PDB file of C-alpha atoms and ligand atoms in Angstrom:
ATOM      1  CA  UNK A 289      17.154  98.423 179.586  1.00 36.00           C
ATOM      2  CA  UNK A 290      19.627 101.654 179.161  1.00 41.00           C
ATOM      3  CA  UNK A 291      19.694 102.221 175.288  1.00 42.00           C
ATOM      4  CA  UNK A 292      23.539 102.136 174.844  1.00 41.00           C
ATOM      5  CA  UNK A 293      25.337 104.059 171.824  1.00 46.00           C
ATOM      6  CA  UNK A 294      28.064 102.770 170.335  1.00 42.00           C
ATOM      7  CA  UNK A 295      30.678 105.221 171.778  1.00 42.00           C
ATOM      8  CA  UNK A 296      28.767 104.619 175.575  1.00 55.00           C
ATOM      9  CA  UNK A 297      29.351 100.734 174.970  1.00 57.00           C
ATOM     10  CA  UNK A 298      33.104 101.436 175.018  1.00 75.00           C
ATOM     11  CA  UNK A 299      33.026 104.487 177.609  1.00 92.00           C
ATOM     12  CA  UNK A 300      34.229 103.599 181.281  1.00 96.00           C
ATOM     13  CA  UNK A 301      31.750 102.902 183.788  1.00 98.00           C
ATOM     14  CA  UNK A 302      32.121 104.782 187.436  1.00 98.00           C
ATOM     15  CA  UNK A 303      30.115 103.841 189.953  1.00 98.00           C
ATOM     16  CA  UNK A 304      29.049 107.098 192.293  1.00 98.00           C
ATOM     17  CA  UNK A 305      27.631 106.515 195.963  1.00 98.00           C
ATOM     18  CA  UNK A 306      25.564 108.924 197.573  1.00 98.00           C
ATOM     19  CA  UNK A 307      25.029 110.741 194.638  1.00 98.00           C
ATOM     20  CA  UNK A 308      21.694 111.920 194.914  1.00 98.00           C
ATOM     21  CA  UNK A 309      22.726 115.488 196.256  1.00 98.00           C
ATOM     22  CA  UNK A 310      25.457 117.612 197.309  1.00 98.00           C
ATOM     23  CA  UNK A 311      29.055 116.480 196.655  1.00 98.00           C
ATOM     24  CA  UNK A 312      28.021 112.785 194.965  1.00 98.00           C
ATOM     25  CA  UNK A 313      25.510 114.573 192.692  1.00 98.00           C
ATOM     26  CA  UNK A 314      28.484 116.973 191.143  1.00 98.00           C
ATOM     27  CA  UNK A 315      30.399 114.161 190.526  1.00 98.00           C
ATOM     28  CA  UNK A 316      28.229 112.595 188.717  1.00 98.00           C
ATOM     29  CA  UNK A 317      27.347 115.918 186.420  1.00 98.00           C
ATOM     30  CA  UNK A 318      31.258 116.351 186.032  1.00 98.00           C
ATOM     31  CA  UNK A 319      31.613 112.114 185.040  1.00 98.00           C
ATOM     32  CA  UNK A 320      28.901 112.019 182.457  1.00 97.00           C
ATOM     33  CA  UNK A 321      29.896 115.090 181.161  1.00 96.00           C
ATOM     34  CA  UNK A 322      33.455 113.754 180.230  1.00 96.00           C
ATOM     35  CA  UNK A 323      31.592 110.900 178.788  1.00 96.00           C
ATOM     36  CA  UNK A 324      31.588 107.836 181.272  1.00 97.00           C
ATOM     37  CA  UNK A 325      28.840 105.823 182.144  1.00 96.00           C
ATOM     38  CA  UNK A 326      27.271 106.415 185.618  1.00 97.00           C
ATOM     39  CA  UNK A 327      25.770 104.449 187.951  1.00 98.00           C
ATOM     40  CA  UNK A 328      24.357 107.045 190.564  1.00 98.00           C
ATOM     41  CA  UNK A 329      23.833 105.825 193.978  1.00 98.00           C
ATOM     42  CA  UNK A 330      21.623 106.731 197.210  1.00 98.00           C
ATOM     43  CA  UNK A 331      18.796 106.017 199.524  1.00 98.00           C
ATOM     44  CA  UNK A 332      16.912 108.894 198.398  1.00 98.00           C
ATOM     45  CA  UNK A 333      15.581 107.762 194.612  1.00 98.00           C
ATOM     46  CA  UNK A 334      13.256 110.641 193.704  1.00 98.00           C
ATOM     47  CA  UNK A 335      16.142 112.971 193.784  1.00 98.00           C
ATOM     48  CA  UNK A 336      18.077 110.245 192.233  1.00 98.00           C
ATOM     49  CA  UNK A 337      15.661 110.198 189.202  1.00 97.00           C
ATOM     50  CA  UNK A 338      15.608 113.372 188.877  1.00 97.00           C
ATOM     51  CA  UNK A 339      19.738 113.667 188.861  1.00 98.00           C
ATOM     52  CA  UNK A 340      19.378 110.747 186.395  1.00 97.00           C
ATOM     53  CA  UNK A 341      17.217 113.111 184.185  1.00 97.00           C
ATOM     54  CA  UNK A 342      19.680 115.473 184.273  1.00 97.00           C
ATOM     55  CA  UNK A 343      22.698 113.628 183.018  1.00 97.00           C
ATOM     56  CA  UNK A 344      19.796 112.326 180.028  1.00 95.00           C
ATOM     57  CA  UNK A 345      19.319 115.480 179.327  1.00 94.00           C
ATOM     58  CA  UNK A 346      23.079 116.254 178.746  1.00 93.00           C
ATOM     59  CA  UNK A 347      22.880 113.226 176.030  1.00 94.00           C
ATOM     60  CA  UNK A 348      24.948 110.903 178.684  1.00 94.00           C
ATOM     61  CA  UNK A 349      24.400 107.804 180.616  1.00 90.00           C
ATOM     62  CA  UNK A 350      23.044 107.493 183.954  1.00 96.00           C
ATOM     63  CA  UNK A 351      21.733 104.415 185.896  1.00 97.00           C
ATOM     64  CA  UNK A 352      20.318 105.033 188.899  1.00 98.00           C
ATOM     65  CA  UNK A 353      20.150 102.910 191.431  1.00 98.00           C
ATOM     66  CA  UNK A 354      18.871 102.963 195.152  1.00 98.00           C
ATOM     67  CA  UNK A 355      20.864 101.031 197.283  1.00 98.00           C
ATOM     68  CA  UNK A 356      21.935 101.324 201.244  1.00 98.00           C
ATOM     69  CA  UNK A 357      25.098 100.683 201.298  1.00 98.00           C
ATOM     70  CA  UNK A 358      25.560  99.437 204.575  1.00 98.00           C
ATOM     71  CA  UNK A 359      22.914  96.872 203.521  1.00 98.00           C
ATOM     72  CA  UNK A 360      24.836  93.441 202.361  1.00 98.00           C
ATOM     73  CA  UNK A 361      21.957  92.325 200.431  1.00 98.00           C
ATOM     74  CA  UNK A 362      21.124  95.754 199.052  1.00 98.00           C
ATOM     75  CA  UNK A 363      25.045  96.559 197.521  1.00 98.00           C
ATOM     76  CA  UNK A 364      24.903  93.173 196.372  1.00 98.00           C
ATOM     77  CA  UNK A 365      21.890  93.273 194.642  1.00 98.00           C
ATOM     78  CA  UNK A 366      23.606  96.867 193.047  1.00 98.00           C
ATOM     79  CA  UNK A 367      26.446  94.776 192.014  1.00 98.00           C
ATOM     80  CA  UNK A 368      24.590  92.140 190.082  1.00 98.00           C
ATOM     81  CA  UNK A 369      22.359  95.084 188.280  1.00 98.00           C
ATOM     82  CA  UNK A 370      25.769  97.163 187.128  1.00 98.00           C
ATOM     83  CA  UNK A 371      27.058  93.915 185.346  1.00 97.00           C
ATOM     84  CA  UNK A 372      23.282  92.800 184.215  1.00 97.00           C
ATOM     85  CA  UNK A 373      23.244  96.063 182.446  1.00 96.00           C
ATOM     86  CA  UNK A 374      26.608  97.120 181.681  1.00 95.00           C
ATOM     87  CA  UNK A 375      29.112  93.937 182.105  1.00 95.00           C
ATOM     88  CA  UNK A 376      31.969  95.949 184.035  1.00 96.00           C
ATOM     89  CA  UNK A 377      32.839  98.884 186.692  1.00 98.00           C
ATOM     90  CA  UNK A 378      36.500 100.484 186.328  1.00 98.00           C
ATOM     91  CA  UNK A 379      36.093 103.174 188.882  1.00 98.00           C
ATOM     92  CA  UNK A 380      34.255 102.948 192.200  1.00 98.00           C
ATOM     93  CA  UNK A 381      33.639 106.570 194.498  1.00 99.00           C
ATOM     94  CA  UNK A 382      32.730 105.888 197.875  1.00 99.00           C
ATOM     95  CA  UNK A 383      31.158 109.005 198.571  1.00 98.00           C
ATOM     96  CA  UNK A 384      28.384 107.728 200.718  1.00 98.00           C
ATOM     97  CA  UNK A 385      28.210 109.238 204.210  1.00 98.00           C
ATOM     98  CA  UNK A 386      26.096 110.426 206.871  1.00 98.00           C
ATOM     99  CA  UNK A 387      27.056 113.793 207.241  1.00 97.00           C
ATOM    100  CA  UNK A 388      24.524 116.979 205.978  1.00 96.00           C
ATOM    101  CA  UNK A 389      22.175 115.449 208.512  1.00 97.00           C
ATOM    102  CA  UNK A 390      24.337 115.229 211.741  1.00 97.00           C
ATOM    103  CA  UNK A 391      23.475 117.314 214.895  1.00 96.00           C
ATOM    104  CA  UNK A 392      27.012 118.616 216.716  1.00 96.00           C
ATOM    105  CA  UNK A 393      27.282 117.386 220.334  1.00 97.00           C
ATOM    106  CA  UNK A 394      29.661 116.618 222.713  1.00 98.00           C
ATOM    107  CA  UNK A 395      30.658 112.965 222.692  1.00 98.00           C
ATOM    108  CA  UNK A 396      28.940 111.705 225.610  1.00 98.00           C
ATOM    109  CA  UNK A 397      25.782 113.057 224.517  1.00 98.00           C
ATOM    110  CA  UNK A 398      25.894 110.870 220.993  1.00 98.00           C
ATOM    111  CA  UNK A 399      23.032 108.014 221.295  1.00 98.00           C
ATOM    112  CA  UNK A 400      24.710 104.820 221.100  1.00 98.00           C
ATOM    113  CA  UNK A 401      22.514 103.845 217.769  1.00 98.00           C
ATOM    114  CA  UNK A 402      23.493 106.573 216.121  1.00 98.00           C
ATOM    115  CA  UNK A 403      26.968 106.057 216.233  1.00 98.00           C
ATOM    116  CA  UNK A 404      26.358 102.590 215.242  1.00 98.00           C
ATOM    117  CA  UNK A 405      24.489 104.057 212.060  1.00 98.00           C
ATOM    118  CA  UNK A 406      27.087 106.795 211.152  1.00 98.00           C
ATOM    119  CA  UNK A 407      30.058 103.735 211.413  1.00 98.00           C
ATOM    120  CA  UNK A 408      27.960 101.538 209.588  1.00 98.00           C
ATOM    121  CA  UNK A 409      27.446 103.530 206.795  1.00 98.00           C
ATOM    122  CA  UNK A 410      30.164 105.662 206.341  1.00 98.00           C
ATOM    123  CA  UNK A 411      32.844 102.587 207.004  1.00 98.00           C
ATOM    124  CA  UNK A 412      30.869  99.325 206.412  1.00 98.00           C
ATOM    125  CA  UNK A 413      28.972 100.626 203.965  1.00 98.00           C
ATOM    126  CA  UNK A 414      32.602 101.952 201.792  1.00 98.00           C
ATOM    127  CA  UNK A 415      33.812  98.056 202.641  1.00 98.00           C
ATOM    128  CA  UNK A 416      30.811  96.022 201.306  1.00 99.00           C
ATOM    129  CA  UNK A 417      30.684  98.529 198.038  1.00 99.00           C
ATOM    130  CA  UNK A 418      34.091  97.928 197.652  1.00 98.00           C
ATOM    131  CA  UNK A 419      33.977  94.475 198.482  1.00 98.00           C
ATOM    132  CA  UNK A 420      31.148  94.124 196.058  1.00 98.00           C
ATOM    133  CA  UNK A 421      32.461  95.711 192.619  1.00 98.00           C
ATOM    134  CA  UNK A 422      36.645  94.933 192.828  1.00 98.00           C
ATOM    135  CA  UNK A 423      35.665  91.477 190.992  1.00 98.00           C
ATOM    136  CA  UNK A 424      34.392  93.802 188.064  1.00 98.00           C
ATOM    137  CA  UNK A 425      37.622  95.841 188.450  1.00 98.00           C
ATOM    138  CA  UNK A 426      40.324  92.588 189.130  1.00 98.00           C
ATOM    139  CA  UNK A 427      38.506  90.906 185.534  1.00 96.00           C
ATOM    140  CA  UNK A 428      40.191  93.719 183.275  1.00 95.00           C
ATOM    141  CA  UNK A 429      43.235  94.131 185.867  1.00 97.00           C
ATOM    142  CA  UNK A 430      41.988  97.760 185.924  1.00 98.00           C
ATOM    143  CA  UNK A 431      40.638 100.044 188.323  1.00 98.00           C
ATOM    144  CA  UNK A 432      39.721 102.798 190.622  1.00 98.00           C
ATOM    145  CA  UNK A 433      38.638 103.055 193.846  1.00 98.00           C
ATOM    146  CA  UNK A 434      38.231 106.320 195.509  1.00 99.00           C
ATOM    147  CA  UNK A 435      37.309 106.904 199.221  1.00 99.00           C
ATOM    148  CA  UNK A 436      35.631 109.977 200.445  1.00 98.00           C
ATOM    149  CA  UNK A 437      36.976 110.991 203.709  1.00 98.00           C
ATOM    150  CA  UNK A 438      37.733 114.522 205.164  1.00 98.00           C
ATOM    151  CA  UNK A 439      39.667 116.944 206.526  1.00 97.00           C
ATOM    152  CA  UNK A 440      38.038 117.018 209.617  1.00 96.00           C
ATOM    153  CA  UNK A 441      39.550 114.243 210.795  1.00 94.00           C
ATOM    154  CA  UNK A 442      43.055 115.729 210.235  1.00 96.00           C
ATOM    155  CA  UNK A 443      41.720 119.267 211.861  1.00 95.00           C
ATOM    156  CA  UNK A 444      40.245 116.891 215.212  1.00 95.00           C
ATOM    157  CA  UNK A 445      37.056 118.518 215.204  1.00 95.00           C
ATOM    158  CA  UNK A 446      35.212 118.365 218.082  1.00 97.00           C
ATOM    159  CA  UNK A 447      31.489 117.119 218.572  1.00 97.00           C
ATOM    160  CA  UNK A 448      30.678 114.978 215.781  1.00 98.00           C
ATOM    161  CA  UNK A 449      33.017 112.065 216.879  1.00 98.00           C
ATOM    162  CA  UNK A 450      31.297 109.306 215.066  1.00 98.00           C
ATOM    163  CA  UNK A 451      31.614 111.238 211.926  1.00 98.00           C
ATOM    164  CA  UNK A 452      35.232 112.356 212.288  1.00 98.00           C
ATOM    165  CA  UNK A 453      36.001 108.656 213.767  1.00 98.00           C
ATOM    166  CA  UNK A 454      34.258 106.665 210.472  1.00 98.00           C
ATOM    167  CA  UNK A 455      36.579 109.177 208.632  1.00 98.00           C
ATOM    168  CA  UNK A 456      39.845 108.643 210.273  1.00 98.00           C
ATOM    169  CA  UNK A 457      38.973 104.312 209.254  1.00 98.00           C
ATOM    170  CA  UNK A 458      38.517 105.460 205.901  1.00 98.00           C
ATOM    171  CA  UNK A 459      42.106 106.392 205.233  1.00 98.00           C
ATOM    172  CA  UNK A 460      43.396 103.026 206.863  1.00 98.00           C
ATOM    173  CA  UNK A 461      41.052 101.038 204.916  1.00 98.00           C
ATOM    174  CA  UNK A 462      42.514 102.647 201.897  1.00 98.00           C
ATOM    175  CA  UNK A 463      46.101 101.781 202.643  1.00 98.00           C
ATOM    176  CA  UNK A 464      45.634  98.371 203.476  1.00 98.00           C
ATOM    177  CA  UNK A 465      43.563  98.093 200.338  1.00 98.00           C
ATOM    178  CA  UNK A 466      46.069  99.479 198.309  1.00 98.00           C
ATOM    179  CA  UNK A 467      47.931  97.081 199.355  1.00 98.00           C
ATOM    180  CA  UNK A 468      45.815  93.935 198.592  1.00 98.00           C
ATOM    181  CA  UNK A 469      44.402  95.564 195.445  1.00 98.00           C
ATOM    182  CA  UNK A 470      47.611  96.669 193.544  1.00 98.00           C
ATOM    183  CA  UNK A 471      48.773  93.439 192.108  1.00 98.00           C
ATOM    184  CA  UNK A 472      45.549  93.892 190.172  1.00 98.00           C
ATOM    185  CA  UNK A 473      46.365  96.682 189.291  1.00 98.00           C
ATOM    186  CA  UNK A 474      43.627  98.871 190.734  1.00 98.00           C
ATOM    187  CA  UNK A 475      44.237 102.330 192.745  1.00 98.00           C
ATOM    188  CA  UNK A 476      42.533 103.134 195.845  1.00 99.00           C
ATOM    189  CA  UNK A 477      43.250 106.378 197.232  1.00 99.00           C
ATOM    190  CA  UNK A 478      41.369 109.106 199.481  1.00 98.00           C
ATOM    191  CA  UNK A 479      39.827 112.038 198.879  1.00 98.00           C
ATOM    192  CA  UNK A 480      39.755 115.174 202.398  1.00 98.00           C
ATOM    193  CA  UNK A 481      37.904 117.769 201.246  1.00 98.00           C
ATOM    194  CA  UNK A 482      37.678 120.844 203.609  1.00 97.00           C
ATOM    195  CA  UNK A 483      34.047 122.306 204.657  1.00 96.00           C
ATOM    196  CA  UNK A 484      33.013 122.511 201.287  1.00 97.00           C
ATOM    197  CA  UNK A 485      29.750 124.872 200.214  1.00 95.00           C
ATOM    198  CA  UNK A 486      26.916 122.764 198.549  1.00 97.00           C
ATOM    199  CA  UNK A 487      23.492 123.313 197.937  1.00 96.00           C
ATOM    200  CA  UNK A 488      21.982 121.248 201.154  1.00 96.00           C
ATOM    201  CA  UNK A 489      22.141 123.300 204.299  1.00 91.00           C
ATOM    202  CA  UNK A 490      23.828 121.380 207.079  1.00 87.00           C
ATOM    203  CA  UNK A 491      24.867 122.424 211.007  1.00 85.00           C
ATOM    204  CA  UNK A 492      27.845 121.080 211.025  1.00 88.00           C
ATOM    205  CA  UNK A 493      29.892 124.443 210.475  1.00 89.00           C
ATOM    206  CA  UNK A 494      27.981 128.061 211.805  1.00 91.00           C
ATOM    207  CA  UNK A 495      28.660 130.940 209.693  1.00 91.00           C
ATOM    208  CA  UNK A 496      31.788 131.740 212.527  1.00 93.00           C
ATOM    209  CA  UNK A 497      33.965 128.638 212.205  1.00 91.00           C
ATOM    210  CA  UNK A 498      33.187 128.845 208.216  1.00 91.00           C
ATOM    211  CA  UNK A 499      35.112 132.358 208.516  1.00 94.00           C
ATOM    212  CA  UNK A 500      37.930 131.055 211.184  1.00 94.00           C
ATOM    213  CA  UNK A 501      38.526 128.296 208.668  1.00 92.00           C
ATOM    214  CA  UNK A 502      38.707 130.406 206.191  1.00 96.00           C
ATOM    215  CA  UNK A 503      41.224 132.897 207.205  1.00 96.00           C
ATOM    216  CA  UNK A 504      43.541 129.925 207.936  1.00 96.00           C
ATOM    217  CA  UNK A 505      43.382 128.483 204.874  1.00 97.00           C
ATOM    218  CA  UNK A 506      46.513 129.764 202.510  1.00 98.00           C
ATOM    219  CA  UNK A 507      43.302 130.363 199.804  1.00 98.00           C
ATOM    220  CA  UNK A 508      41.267 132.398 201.188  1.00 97.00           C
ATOM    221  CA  UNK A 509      38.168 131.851 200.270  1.00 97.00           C
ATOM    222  CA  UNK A 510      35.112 129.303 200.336  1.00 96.00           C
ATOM    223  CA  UNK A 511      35.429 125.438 198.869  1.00 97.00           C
ATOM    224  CA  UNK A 512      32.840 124.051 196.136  1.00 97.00           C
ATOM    225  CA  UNK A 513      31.979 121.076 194.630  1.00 98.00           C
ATOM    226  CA  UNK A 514      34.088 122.372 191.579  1.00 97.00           C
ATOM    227  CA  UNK A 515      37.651 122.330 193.791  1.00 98.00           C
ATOM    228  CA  UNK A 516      36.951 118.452 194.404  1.00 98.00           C
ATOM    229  CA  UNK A 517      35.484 117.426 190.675  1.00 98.00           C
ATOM    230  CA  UNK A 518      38.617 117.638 188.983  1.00 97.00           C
ATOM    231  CA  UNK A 519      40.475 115.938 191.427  1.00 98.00           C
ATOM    232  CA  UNK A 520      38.269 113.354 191.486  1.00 98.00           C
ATOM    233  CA  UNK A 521      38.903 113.059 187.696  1.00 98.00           C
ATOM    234  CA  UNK A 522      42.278 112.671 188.247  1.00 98.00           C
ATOM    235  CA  UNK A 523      42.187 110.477 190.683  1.00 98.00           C
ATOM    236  CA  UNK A 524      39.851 108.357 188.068  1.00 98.00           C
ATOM    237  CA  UNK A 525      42.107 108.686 185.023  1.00 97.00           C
ATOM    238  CA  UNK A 526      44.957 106.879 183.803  1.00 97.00           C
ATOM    239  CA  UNK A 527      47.324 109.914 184.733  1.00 97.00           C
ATOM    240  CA  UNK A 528      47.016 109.131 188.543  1.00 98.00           C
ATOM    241  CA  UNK A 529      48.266 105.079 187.900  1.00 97.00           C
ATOM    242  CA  UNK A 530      51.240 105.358 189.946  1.00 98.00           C
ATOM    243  CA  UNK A 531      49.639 106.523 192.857  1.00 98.00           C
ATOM    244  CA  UNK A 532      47.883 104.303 195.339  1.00 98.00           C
ATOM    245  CA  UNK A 533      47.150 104.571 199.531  1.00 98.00           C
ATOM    246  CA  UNK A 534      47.348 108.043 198.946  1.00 98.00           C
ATOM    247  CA  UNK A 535      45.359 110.820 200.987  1.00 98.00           C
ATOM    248  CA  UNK A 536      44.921 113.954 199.254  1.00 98.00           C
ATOM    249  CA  UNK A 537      44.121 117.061 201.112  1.00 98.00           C
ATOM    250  CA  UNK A 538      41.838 119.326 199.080  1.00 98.00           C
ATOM    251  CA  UNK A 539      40.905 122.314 201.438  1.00 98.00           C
ATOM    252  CA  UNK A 540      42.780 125.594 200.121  1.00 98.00           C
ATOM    253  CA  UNK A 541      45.789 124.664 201.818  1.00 97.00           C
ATOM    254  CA  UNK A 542      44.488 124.533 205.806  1.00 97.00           C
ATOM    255  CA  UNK A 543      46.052 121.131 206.896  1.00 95.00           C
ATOM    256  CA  UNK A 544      48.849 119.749 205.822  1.00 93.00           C
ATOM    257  CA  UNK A 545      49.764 116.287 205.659  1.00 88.00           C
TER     258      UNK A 545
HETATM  259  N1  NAD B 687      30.531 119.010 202.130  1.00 53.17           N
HETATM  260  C1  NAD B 687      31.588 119.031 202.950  1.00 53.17           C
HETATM  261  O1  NAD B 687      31.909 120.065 203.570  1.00 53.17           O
HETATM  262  C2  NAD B 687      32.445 117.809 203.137  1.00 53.17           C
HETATM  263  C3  NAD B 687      33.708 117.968 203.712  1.00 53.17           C
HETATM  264  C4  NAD B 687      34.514 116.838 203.876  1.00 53.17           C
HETATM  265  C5  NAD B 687      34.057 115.589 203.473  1.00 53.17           C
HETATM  266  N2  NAD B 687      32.815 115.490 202.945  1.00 53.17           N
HETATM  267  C6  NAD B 687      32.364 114.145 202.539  1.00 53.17           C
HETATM  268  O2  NAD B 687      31.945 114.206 201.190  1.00 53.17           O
HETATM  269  C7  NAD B 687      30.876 113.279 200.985  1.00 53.17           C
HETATM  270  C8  NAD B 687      29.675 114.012 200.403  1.00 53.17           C
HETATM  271  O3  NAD B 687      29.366 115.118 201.212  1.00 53.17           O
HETATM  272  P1  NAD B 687      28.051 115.982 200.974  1.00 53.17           P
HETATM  273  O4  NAD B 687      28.314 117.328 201.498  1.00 53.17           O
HETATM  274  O5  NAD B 687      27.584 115.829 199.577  1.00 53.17           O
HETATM  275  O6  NAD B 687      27.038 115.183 201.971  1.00 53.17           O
HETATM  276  P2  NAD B 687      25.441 115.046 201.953  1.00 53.17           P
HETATM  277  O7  NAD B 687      25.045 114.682 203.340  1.00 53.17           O
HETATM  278  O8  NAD B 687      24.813 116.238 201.312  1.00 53.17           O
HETATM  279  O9  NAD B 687      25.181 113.814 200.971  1.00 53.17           O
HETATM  280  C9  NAD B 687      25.391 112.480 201.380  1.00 53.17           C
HETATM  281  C10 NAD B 687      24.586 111.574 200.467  1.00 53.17           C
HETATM  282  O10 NAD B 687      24.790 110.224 200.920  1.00 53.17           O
HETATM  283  C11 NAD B 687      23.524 109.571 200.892  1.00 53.17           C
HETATM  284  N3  NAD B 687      23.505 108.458 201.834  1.00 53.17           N
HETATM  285  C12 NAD B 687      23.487 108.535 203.194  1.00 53.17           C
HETATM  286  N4  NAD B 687      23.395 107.311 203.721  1.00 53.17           N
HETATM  287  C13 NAD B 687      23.352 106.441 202.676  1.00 53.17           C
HETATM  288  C14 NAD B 687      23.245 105.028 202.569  1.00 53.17           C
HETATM  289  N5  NAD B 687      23.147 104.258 203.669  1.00 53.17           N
HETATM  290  N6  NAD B 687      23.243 104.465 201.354  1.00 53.17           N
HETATM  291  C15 NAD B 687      23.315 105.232 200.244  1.00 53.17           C
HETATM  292  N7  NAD B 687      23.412 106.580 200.272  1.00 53.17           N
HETATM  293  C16 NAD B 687      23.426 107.165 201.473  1.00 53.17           C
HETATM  294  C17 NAD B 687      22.524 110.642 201.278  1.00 53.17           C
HETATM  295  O11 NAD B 687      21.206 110.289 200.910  1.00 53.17           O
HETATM  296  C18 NAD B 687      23.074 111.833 200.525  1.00 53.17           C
HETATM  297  O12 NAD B 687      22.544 111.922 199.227  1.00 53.17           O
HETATM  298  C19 NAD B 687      30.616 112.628 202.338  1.00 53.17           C
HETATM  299  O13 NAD B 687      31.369 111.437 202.429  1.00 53.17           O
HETATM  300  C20 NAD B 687      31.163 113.649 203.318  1.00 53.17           C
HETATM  301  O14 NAD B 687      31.543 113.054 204.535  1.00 53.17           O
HETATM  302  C21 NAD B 687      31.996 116.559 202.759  1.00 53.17           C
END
């Protein structure tokens, strides 16, 4: 069991998907560092442990937890270890997604199980998590739920259809949820970050469309994890309680709603 200071007994608790690397793993730096309690998770649990370490090390709390979430069995079995160990979850961050690992290709050319995969994880897998912690959130008629999408849906970029497909669903699952989840007072909004610089090397964007995107952005220069933390915050916090369904465009100003 976690050893739990007072002050960390009282502190929220976010729960962080796909937080083993990249994007996720920020978020859970920039969350334990304003003093929440994490629950950080992924497939991949060396790198988990080690991100776990980390947030030790910084003299917060991490649980870390690995869990597929397009696995029923797998989020449920999450959801019965957060309240095992810490009794509640007040913000959830779908950030979960197959994405660093996808090869570009036209369409056609996309085998049939890998869309499957990509929809199953980057949709079912944001609808069982969900599914699976709003009874912590409806018990204190409080919460957060925040739903990774992108900007690449909005843009229409071509040949990674799955991907921009699963990300387009995302934003009308959040609506609808807002919907169903407000009378209990809990948020759910979305998050479309633009092509956003981490440290895991992906070939989704080649050095050329990084510059083209670039120069149309009305900030002209690269996106990292630190553009998309604070937001994130915000979207957590008590400041954002009147807004729900909400997509929010975080990409130096290159679509606009
Ligand atoms: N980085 C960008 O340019 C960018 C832009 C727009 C949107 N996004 C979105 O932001 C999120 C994070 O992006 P990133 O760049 O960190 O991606 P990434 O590919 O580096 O990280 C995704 C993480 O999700 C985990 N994951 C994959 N399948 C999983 C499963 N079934 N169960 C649990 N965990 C699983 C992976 O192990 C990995 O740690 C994604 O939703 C992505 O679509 C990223």
């Amino acid at each position: 069991m976690t050893d739990l200071s007072a002050q960390n007994r009282t502190a929220r608790v976010i729960v962080i998907t796909g937080a083993a690397q990249g994007l996720g793993r920020a978020y859970v730096m920039r969350f334990a560092k304003e003093g929440y309690r994490v629950v950080a998770i992924d497939l991949q649990t060396d790198a988990l442990n080690q991100v776990a370490l980390e947030v030790k090390a910084l003299g917060a709390t991490c649980l870390p937890l690995t869990v597929d979430v397009s696995d029923v069995s797998s989020v449920e079995q999450a959801a019965i270890a957060i309240e095992r160990e810490w009794g509640s979850c007040d913000v959830l961050v779908n950030n979960a997604a197959i994405f660093s690992t996808i090869t570009m290709r036209p369409f056609e050319d996309i085998p049939v199980d890998e869309w499957v995969r990509v929809l199953s994880v980057n949709i079912t897998g944001t609808f069982l998590m969900t599914r699976a912690l709003v009874p912590l959130m409806r018990r204190n008629k409080w919460g957060r739920v925040i739903n990774v999408s992108s900007a690449a849906f909005l843009m229409g970029r071509p040949n990674y259809l799955h991907y921009t497909t699963s990300k387009a669903a995302v934003v009308g699952m959040t609506r609808s949820l807002a919907r169903e989840l407000g009378p209990d007072g809990i948020t759910v909004n979305a998050l479309l970050p633009g092509a956003t610089d981490t440290e895991v090397p992906r070939g989704t964007v080649t050095p050329e469309q990084k510059r083209q995107q670039i120069a149309m952005r009305c900030i002209q220069r690269e996106e990292g994890p630190r553009d998309l933390e604070g937001v994130v915050s915000f979207l957590a916090s008590d400041d954002s309680a009147f807004i729900t369904g909400q997509s929010l465009v975080v990409d130096g100003g290159y679509c606009f709603l």
